Amino acid sequence: MARQTIDFGIDLGTTNSAIAVFDGIEAEVIPNNENLPITPSAVRIDDSGAVTVGKTPRERYFRDPDNGAIEFKRLMGEQETISFADSGRSMTPAELSAEVLKSLKSDVQQRVGEELNAAVVTVPAEFGLPQNKATDKAAQFAGFSQRVLLQEPIAAALAYGFQAEDEDVFWMVYDMGGGTFDVAIIQMRDGMIEVINHGGDQYLGGKNVDEAIVKDLLIPQVVSRYDVSDFRLGNEKWRVPLAKLRLSAEDAKIRLSRQPTAQVDIDYLGNDDRGQPMADFLVEVSQADVERILEPMIVRTINAARKVLEEKRLSPGDIERLLLVGGPTATPYLRQRLEDPTSGLGIPLDFSQDPMTVVACGAAIFAGTQRLEEAMGPAVTVEPGQYRIELEYDPIGPDPDPLIGGKVIAQEGGDVSGFTIEFVNRSLPHDDEWRSGQVPLGPDGTFTTVLFAERGLPNEFGIDLRDATGSALPAVPESITYTVGGVPDRPILTHSLGVAMANNEVDRFFEKGTPLPARARSKHKTTVAVRRGGQHEELIRIPVVQGENTVRADRNKLVGALEITPDEIRRDVRQGSEVDITIEIDESQRVLTKAWVPVLDEEFEEVLDLNPPPPDVGALQREVSEERRRLTEARQQAIETGDPVAREALDRIEQERLLESAEGSAEAAAEGQKDAARQCQDLLLRLRSAVDEVEDALQWPALVSKAEEAIEEAERLVSDPEIAAHGGGSVDAEVRALREAIQQKDRDTLQARLDDLQRKVVEVLQKHPAFWVALFEHLQGLQLQMTDQAQAQQLIARGQQAIADGDVASLQGVCQQLVALVPGEVAMPEGVPGGLIGTTTKFW
Ligand code: ADP
Ligand code: MG
């Protein structure tokens, strides 16, 4: 029987990739030409232009990086291309990934004899919009006409046996790869598997251990034994010996997962400074060495996992199992640390699956749920005399009694009147056979019925089509399969997305986890004026950022920006002009940003330029030293105040060695080490957030007293009989929320609730005519600074008249228009709230 479902799943990994196939019950890994279950995601192009993929290209890469590429998954979604010196070719990360996919595809061709056109390809939960798009493109380049992306942790959970019955159960996936760490919480909701939260570290993985072994253990030995100068990582002169050291270090590390000591044994490292061979290099490495190197890395992963739990208000006790994924999770020390209830996570571990291939297997299981388009389409060949059946159903679902519908199509307009169709579950034991009964077709050949499926079986249903006389007829397909199981939901947004505003807050358009496609709209006002044909620096810039920090936009990742420049506008756009922003994200995660500017009666749009500029090394070094300064200062203050929360955050920075790692990678970036700049940028973001946390904790007492003062003042205000006489209002709800926020001890929440209360107070105040009179008087004082004098004069005259008439509504309108004439840099008195002038924002 021809395949009805995709069945093939691919783990397109940063370090290694693998492909597996679903046989109806289980997934099976398909080994490559070298008989290995995994294929390193490495590409080499030699001078003749021949492209090779896998183990040899990976090994060769370390000696000859100019003609090879590894870890290009990190660059997915960026415009950067990678060039291959000898052949003169250059390729995008998506094209390189396509080579890996093609290699896996040809392994299938060779082993199974099938030409694949469809596959499920996994992506990290961490992947944002551009990376997913690039992955899809890679699969398209590799000749997959039907492609489905699946998040890696979901694939892992499926392979570990997550089932439709696991409602209300949380699992955590702990995935440490070659160079990345991902952690995710999985839950079943209404029969759908979802990643409800995720986190991790983009620059933490097995290769850090290999590099540390080389740097801390092997290089000192080389230096002491042989006559070598400046023997260090990154030095071109020693590239070949360093490559040998690195590969042997990895090899030894892998052996150490099974045995207490292992030897790095290299017959010939290269020639020393005097041209003498460096021979018989032998160093013993022990598990204890690996443990020492791993320790700060493990702490970082544990903290990341705890954070992911906290964000969902979960504790380790709520998690049923911790699934181990990725090569380094084979390390006994890592498992032991994770299991520890106090210093680790204390969640029961599950490592029953092979950590290197579990993601591919899960992808295959999922692929078994995805209908093959070509099996449904008109491309299916129908022999003369056969009837084609177009079916509508999900091949895997939580429901043991799924609905199925369809249409029987006769060739050349033949008649189907009086026909019946019947489904027979052939997978059940013969004495327990299940049949749908003969379902009559509608006049146009359509039908619907309900199937019955057994859990844990690939239920195969034979299709029995009969004409009006009851004779059986040949039909295509002649059978279908259905499996009871959990199915992931629609694609979701992996990071929250919003617009960064002038005050460095984020107006969040979409929450993390929003099902796609999605669309959202929000109104803003500009605080810069843009003159038609004016200076190019004057522009309206709408930065779109991805990330979870709403009060500090610059702690998020900048995805791109929609810019409206002076040469694009037909007339001047005043400061305070309205901009109506719409962001749309489609299922393939393309982000379309539109800005409607009413004064221009024009819409600007942009498919975001998703290419973040590579960080500049000088700037990185400056930023790192700035963080060192902040950290030192915060540490000093913490000692003085003895604040326990600040202390705790400082300890974490220490244990994770965040500052040292950031400094190390800045240094490596300066030495030209590939990827180090990006790693440094990533570490900087975390370091900054961690220092923010310390500072927040230190400022907490001050913020609390500010909140308490605000409460007192608000309560005094509402009890003022004169305010009450003008409509007044209650602030009880806001005060209660603010008090709760004080209990919660979260700075951002407290600040937000404080803002809410202040907004409410102003709302109460605004009902009192005296508020408007006072504001009007204040604005009068600013007249000379206003952007349009003639208009200001006119408005002021109208305002005076309104006061004379006691017309509060008109006065209010006048004030609003006057506020719009005040330049952005002029501070407004307290009590002129966002509510009055709209969300006035100057875009970054
Ligand atoms: P990725 O997800 O990045 O493709 P993998 O899950 O394939 O990565 O893990 C690759 C990493 O696992 C490498 O750093 C490799 O050295 C390491 N590794 C593989 N097997 C073991 C083992 N048995 N013990 C420790 N580390 C291992
Ligand atoms: Mg992986």
CSV table of C-alpha atoms in Angstrom, one decimal, residues 395-706:
chain,number,residue,atom,x,y,z
A,395,PRO,CA,-4.8,10.1,10.8
A,396,ILE,CA,-3.9,10.6,14.4
A,397,GLY,CA,-6.0,12.2,17.1
A,398,PRO,CA,-7.0,11.9,20.7
A,399,ASP,CA,-10.4,10.5,19.8
A,400,PRO,CA,-10.9,6.8,19.7
A,401,ASP,CA,-14.1,7.4,17.7
A,402,PRO,CA,-13.0,9.8,15.0
A,403,LEU,CA,-15.2,11.2,12.4
A,404,ILE,CA,-14.4,10.5,8.8
A,405,GLY,CA,-15.9,12.0,5.7
A,406,GLY,CA,-15.2,11.8,2.0
A,407,LYS,CA,-16.4,11.6,-1.5
A,408,VAL,CA,-16.3,8.7,-4.0
A,409,ILE,CA,-15.5,9.8,-7.5
A,410,ALA,CA,-16.3,7.6,-10.5
A,411,GLN,CA,-14.3,8.0,-13.6
A,412,GLU,CA,-15.7,9.8,-16.7
A,413,GLY,CA,-18.8,10.9,-14.9
A,414,GLY,CA,-19.9,7.4,-14.0
A,415,ASP,CA,-22.9,7.0,-11.6
A,416,VAL,CA,-22.5,6.3,-7.9
A,417,SER,CA,-26.2,6.2,-7.0
A,418,GLY,CA,-27.1,3.4,-4.6
A,419,PHE,CA,-23.5,2.8,-3.7
A,420,THR,CA,-22.4,2.0,-0.1
A,421,ILE,CA,-19.1,2.3,1.7
A,422,GLU,CA,-17.9,0.4,4.7
A,423,PHE,CA,-14.8,0.6,6.9
A,424,VAL,CA,-13.4,-2.5,8.6
A,425,ASN,CA,-10.9,-2.3,11.3
A,426,ARG,CA,-8.5,-5.1,10.3
A,427,SER,CA,-6.1,-4.6,13.1
A,428,LEU,CA,-8.4,-6.1,15.7
A,429,PRO,CA,-8.4,-9.8,16.4
A,430,HIS,CA,-10.6,-11.7,14.0
A,431,ASP,CA,-13.3,-12.6,16.5
A,432,ASP,CA,-13.5,-9.0,17.6
A,433,GLU,CA,-13.7,-7.4,14.2
A,434,TRP,CA,-15.2,-4.0,14.0
A,435,ARG,CA,-17.2,-2.7,11.0
A,436,SER,CA,-18.8,0.7,10.4
A,437,GLY,CA,-21.8,-0.9,8.7
A,438,GLN,CA,-22.6,-0.1,5.0
A,439,VAL,CA,-23.0,3.7,4.8
A,440,PRO,CA,-25.0,4.9,1.8
A,441,LEU,CA,-23.4,7.6,-0.4
A,442,GLY,CA,-25.2,10.8,-1.1
A,443,PRO,CA,-26.2,11.6,-4.7
A,444,ASP,CA,-22.9,13.4,-5.2
A,445,GLY,CA,-20.9,10.5,-3.8
A,446,THR,CA,-20.3,12.0,-0.3
A,447,PHE,CA,-20.5,10.3,3.0
A,448,THR,CA,-19.6,10.6,6.7
A,449,THR,CA,-19.3,8.0,9.4
A,450,VAL,CA,-17.5,7.3,12.7
A,451,LEU,CA,-14.6,4.9,13.0
A,452,PHE,CA,-13.6,2.8,16.1
A,453,ALA,CA,-10.0,2.6,16.9
A,454,GLU,CA,-8.0,0.8,19.6
A,455,ARG,CA,-5.3,2.6,21.5
A,456,GLY,CA,-1.7,1.6,21.0
A,457,LEU,CA,-2.4,0.1,17.5
A,458,PRO,CA,-2.0,1.5,14.1
A,459,ASN,CA,-5.6,0.8,13.3
A,460,GLU,CA,-5.8,-0.2,9.6
A,461,PHE,CA,-9.3,0.2,8.1
A,462,GLY,CA,-10.1,-1.6,4.9
A,463,ILE,CA,-12.5,0.2,2.6
A,464,ASP,CA,-15.3,-1.8,1.2
A,465,LEU,CA,-17.0,0.0,-1.6
A,466,ARG,CA,-20.1,-1.7,-3.2
A,467,ASP,CA,-22.5,-0.8,-6.0
A,468,ALA,CA,-26.3,-0.8,-5.8
A,469,THR,CA,-26.3,-4.6,-6.4
A,470,GLY,CA,-23.9,-5.2,-3.6
A,471,SER,CA,-20.9,-6.1,-5.7
A,472,ALA,CA,-17.5,-5.1,-4.4
A,473,LEU,CA,-15.7,-2.4,-6.4
A,474,PRO,CA,-12.0,-1.6,-6.6
A,475,ALA,CA,-11.2,1.7,-4.8
A,476,VAL,CA,-8.2,3.9,-4.2
A,477,PRO,CA,-7.1,4.0,-1.5
A,478,GLU,CA,-8.2,0.6,-0.4
A,479,SER,CA,-7.4,1.2,3.2
A,480,ILE,CA,-6.4,3.9,5.7
A,481,THR,CA,-4.8,4.0,9.1
A,482,TYR,CA,-5.7,5.8,12.2
A,483,THR,CA,-3.8,6.0,15.5
A,484,VAL,CA,-5.1,7.2,18.8
A,485,GLY,CA,-2.6,9.7,20.2
A,486,GLY,CA,-1.8,13.2,21.1
A,487,VAL,CA,-1.2,15.7,18.3
A,488,PRO,CA,0.5,19.0,18.7
A,489,ASP,CA,-1.6,22.0,18.2
A,490,ARG,CA,-1.2,24.7,15.5
A,491,PRO,CA,2.2,26.3,15.2
A,492,ILE,CA,2.7,28.8,18.0
A,493,LEU,CA,4.8,31.9,18.5
A,494,THR,CA,7.9,30.9,20.4
A,495,HIS,CA,8.7,34.4,21.8
A,496,SER,CA,6.5,37.3,22.7
A,497,LEU,CA,6.6,40.0,20.0
A,498,GLY,CA,6.0,43.7,20.3
A,499,VAL,CA,7.0,47.2,19.5
A,500,ALA,CA,9.7,48.9,21.5
A,501,MET,CA,8.7,52.4,22.6
A,502,ALA,CA,10.6,55.6,23.3
A,503,ASN,CA,10.4,55.0,27.1
A,504,ASN,CA,12.1,51.7,26.5
A,505,GLU,CA,8.9,49.8,27.3
A,506,VAL,CA,7.4,47.2,25.0
A,507,ASP,CA,3.9,47.4,23.7
A,508,ARG,CA,3.3,43.7,23.4
A,509,PHE,CA,1.3,42.7,20.4
A,510,PHE,CA,1.5,38.9,20.9
A,511,GLU,CA,2.2,36.7,23.9
A,512,LYS,CA,4.6,33.8,23.6
A,513,GLY,CA,2.5,30.8,22.7
A,514,THR,CA,0.0,32.6,20.5
A,515,PRO,CA,-1.3,30.2,17.9
A,516,LEU,CA,-0.5,31.3,14.4
A,517,PRO,CA,-1.5,32.9,12.1
A,518,ALA,CA,-2.2,35.9,14.3
A,519,ARG,CA,-2.8,39.6,13.8
A,520,ALA,CA,-2.9,42.5,16.2
A,521,ARG,CA,-3.3,46.2,16.1
A,522,SER,CA,-2.3,49.1,18.4
A,523,LYS,CA,-2.4,52.9,18.2
A,524,HIS,CA,0.6,55.0,19.0
A,525,LYS,CA,1.7,58.6,18.7
A,526,THR,CA,5.0,59.9,17.5
A,527,THR,CA,7.1,62.1,19.6
A,528,VAL,CA,9.4,63.2,16.9
A,529,ALA,CA,8.4,65.4,14.1
A,530,VAL,CA,9.4,64.4,10.6
A,531,ARG,CA,9.6,67.1,7.9
A,532,ARG,CA,8.9,66.1,4.3
A,533,GLY,CA,12.3,66.0,2.5
A,534,GLY,CA,14.0,66.8,5.8
A,535,GLN,CA,17.1,65.3,7.4
A,536,HIS,CA,17.3,61.6,7.0
A,537,GLU,CA,18.0,61.1,10.7
A,538,GLU,CA,14.5,62.4,11.5
A,539,LEU,CA,12.4,59.4,11.0
A,540,ILE,CA,9.6,57.4,12.5
A,541,ARG,CA,11.1,54.1,13.5
A,542,ILE,CA,9.0,51.2,14.7
A,543,PRO,CA,11.3,48.6,16.2
A,544,VAL,CA,9.9,45.1,16.5
A,545,VAL,CA,11.3,43.1,19.3
A,546,GLN,CA,11.1,39.5,20.5
A,547,GLY,CA,11.4,38.6,24.1
A,548,GLU,CA,9.7,38.5,27.4
A,549,ASN,CA,10.9,41.8,29.1
A,550,THR,CA,8.1,44.4,28.7
A,551,VAL,CA,9.6,47.1,30.8
A,552,ARG,CA,13.0,47.1,29.3
A,553,ALA,CA,12.8,46.9,25.6
A,554,ASP,CA,16.5,46.8,25.1
A,555,ARG,CA,16.7,43.5,27.0
A,556,ASN,CA,14.9,41.8,24.1
A,557,LYS,CA,16.1,40.8,20.7
A,558,LEU,CA,15.6,43.3,18.0
A,559,VAL,CA,13.9,41.6,15.0
A,560,GLY,CA,13.8,44.5,12.7
A,561,ALA,CA,12.2,47.9,12.2
A,562,LEU,CA,9.7,49.6,10.0
A,563,GLU,CA,11.0,53.0,9.1
A,564,ILE,CA,9.2,56.0,7.6
A,565,THR,CA,11.8,58.4,6.3
A,566,PRO,CA,11.4,62.1,5.2
A,567,ASP,CA,11.6,61.2,1.5
A,568,GLU,CA,8.7,58.8,1.8
A,569,ILE,CA,6.2,61.3,3.1
A,570,ARG,CA,4.1,63.7,1.2
A,571,ARG,CA,3.7,66.3,4.0
A,572,ASP,CA,5.1,66.9,7.4
A,573,VAL,CA,4.2,64.6,10.2
A,574,ARG,CA,4.0,66.4,13.5
A,575,GLN,CA,5.1,65.1,16.7
A,576,GLY,CA,2.1,63.5,18.5
A,577,SER,CA,0.6,62.3,15.2
A,578,GLU,CA,-1.2,59.1,15.3
A,579,VAL,CA,0.3,55.9,13.9
A,580,ASP,CA,-1.9,52.8,13.7
A,581,ILE,CA,0.4,49.7,13.8
A,582,THR,CA,-0.7,46.3,12.6
A,583,ILE,CA,1.5,43.2,12.8
A,584,GLU,CA,0.6,40.0,11.1
A,585,ILE,CA,2.4,36.7,11.5
A,586,ASP,CA,1.5,33.9,9.1
A,587,GLU,CA,1.8,30.2,9.7
A,588,SER,CA,5.2,30.1,8.2
A,589,GLN,CA,6.1,32.8,10.7
A,590,ARG,CA,6.6,35.6,8.3
A,591,VAL,CA,6.2,39.0,10.0
A,592,LEU,CA,4.5,41.8,8.2
A,593,THR,CA,4.4,45.1,9.9
A,594,LYS,CA,2.1,47.9,8.7
A,595,ALA,CA,1.8,51.4,9.9
A,596,TRP,CA,-1.2,53.5,8.9
A,597,VAL,CA,-0.5,57.2,9.3
A,598,PRO,CA,-3.9,59.1,9.2
A,599,VAL,CA,-2.5,62.6,8.6
A,600,LEU,CA,-0.8,61.2,5.5
A,601,ASP,CA,-3.7,59.0,4.6
A,602,GLU,CA,-1.1,56.4,3.8
A,603,GLU,CA,0.0,53.0,4.9
A,604,PHE,CA,3.6,51.9,5.1
A,605,GLU,CA,4.6,48.3,5.3
A,606,GLU,CA,7.5,46.1,5.6
A,607,VAL,CA,8.3,42.4,5.7
A,608,LEU,CA,10.9,42.6,8.4
A,609,ASP,CA,14.5,42.7,7.6
A,610,LEU,CA,15.4,39.8,9.9
A,611,ASN,CA,19.1,40.2,9.6
A,612,PRO,CA,20.5,41.5,12.8
A,613,PRO,CA,23.8,43.2,12.2
A,614,PRO,CA,26.8,41.2,13.5
A,615,PRO,CA,28.0,42.7,16.7
A,616,ASP,CA,31.0,45.0,16.7
A,617,VAL,CA,33.9,43.7,18.8
A,618,GLY,CA,34.9,47.1,20.2
A,619,ALA,CA,31.4,47.8,21.3
A,620,LEU,CA,31.1,44.4,22.9
A,621,GLN,CA,34.2,45.0,24.9
A,622,ARG,CA,33.0,48.3,26.1
A,623,GLU,CA,29.6,46.8,27.1
A,624,VAL,CA,31.3,44.0,29.0
A,625,SER,CA,33.4,46.4,31.0
A,626,GLU,CA,30.3,48.5,31.7
A,627,GLU,CA,28.6,45.4,33.1
A,628,ARG,CA,31.6,44.7,35.2
A,629,ARG,CA,31.3,48.2,36.6
A,630,ARG,CA,27.6,47.8,37.3
A,631,LEU,CA,28.2,44.5,38.9
A,632,THR,CA,30.9,45.7,41.2
A,633,GLU,CA,28.8,48.6,42.2
A,634,ALA,CA,25.7,46.4,42.8
A,635,ARG,CA,27.9,44.0,44.8
A,636,GLN,CA,29.2,46.7,47.0
A,637,GLN,CA,25.7,48.0,47.7
A,638,ALA,CA,24.4,44.5,48.4
A,639,ILE,CA,27.1,44.0,51.0
A,640,GLU,CA,26.1,47.3,52.6
A,641,THR,CA,22.4,46.6,52.7
A,642,GLY,CA,22.7,42.9,53.2
A,643,ASP,CA,19.6,42.4,51.0
A,644,PRO,CA,19.0,38.6,50.7
A,645,VAL,CA,17.4,38.7,47.2
A,646,ALA,CA,20.2,40.7,45.8
A,647,ARG,CA,22.7,38.3,47.4
A,648,GLU,CA,21.0,35.4,45.8
A,649,ALA,CA,21.0,36.9,42.3
A,650,LEU,CA,24.7,37.8,42.8
A,651,ASP,CA,25.5,34.2,43.8
A,652,ARG,CA,23.9,32.9,40.7
A,653,ILE,CA,26.0,35.3,38.5
A,654,GLU,CA,29.0,33.9,40.4
A,655,GLN,CA,28.1,30.2,40.1
A,656,GLU,CA,27.3,30.5,36.4
A,657,ARG,CA,30.5,32.5,35.9
A,658,LEU,CA,28.5,34.9,33.7
A,659,LEU,CA,30.9,37.8,33.8
A,660,GLU,CA,34.0,35.7,33.2
A,661,SER,CA,32.3,33.9,30.3
A,662,ALA,CA,31.3,37.2,28.7
A,663,GLU,CA,34.8,38.5,29.1
A,664,GLY,CA,36.3,35.3,27.7
A,665,SER,CA,34.1,35.4,24.7
A,666,ALA,CA,34.7,39.1,24.1
A,667,GLU,CA,38.4,38.3,24.1
A,668,ALA,CA,37.9,35.3,21.8
A,669,ALA,CA,35.9,37.6,19.5
A,670,ALA,CA,38.8,40.1,19.4
A,671,GLU,CA,41.1,37.2,18.4
A,672,GLY,CA,38.8,36.6,15.6
A,673,GLN,CA,37.3,33.3,16.8
A,674,LYS,CA,34.2,32.5,14.8
A,675,ASP,CA,30.9,32.9,16.6
A,676,ALA,CA,32.4,34.3,19.7
A,677,ALA,CA,30.9,37.8,19.1
A,678,ARG,CA,27.4,36.3,19.0
A,679,GLN,CA,28.0,34.2,22.0
A,680,CYS,CA,29.3,37.3,23.8
A,681,GLN,CA,26.2,39.3,22.8
A,682,ASP,CA,24.0,36.5,24.2
A,683,LEU,CA,26.0,36.3,27.5
A,684,LEU,CA,25.8,40.1,27.8
A,685,LEU,CA,22.0,40.1,27.5
A,686,ARG,CA,21.8,37.5,30.3
A,687,LEU,CA,24.4,39.2,32.4
A,688,ARG,CA,22.6,42.5,32.1
A,689,SER,CA,19.3,41.0,33.1
A,690,ALA,CA,20.9,39.3,36.1
A,691,VAL,CA,22.5,42.6,37.2
A,692,ASP,CA,19.1,44.3,36.6
A,693,GLU,CA,17.7,41.7,39.0
A,694,VAL,CA,20.3,42.7,41.6
A,695,GLU,CA,19.5,46.4,41.1
A,696,ASP,CA,15.8,45.8,41.3
A,697,ALA,CA,16.2,44.0,44.6
A,698,LEU,CA,18.3,46.8,45.9
A,699,GLN,CA,15.7,49.4,44.8
A,700,TRP,CA,12.8,47.4,46.1
A,701,PRO,CA,12.5,49.0,49.5
A,702,ALA,CA,12.4,52.5,47.9
A,703,LEU,CA,9.8,51.3,45.4
A,704,VAL,CA,7.6,49.9,48.2
A,705,SER,CA,7.6,53.1,50.1
A,706,LYS,CA,6.7,55.0,46.9
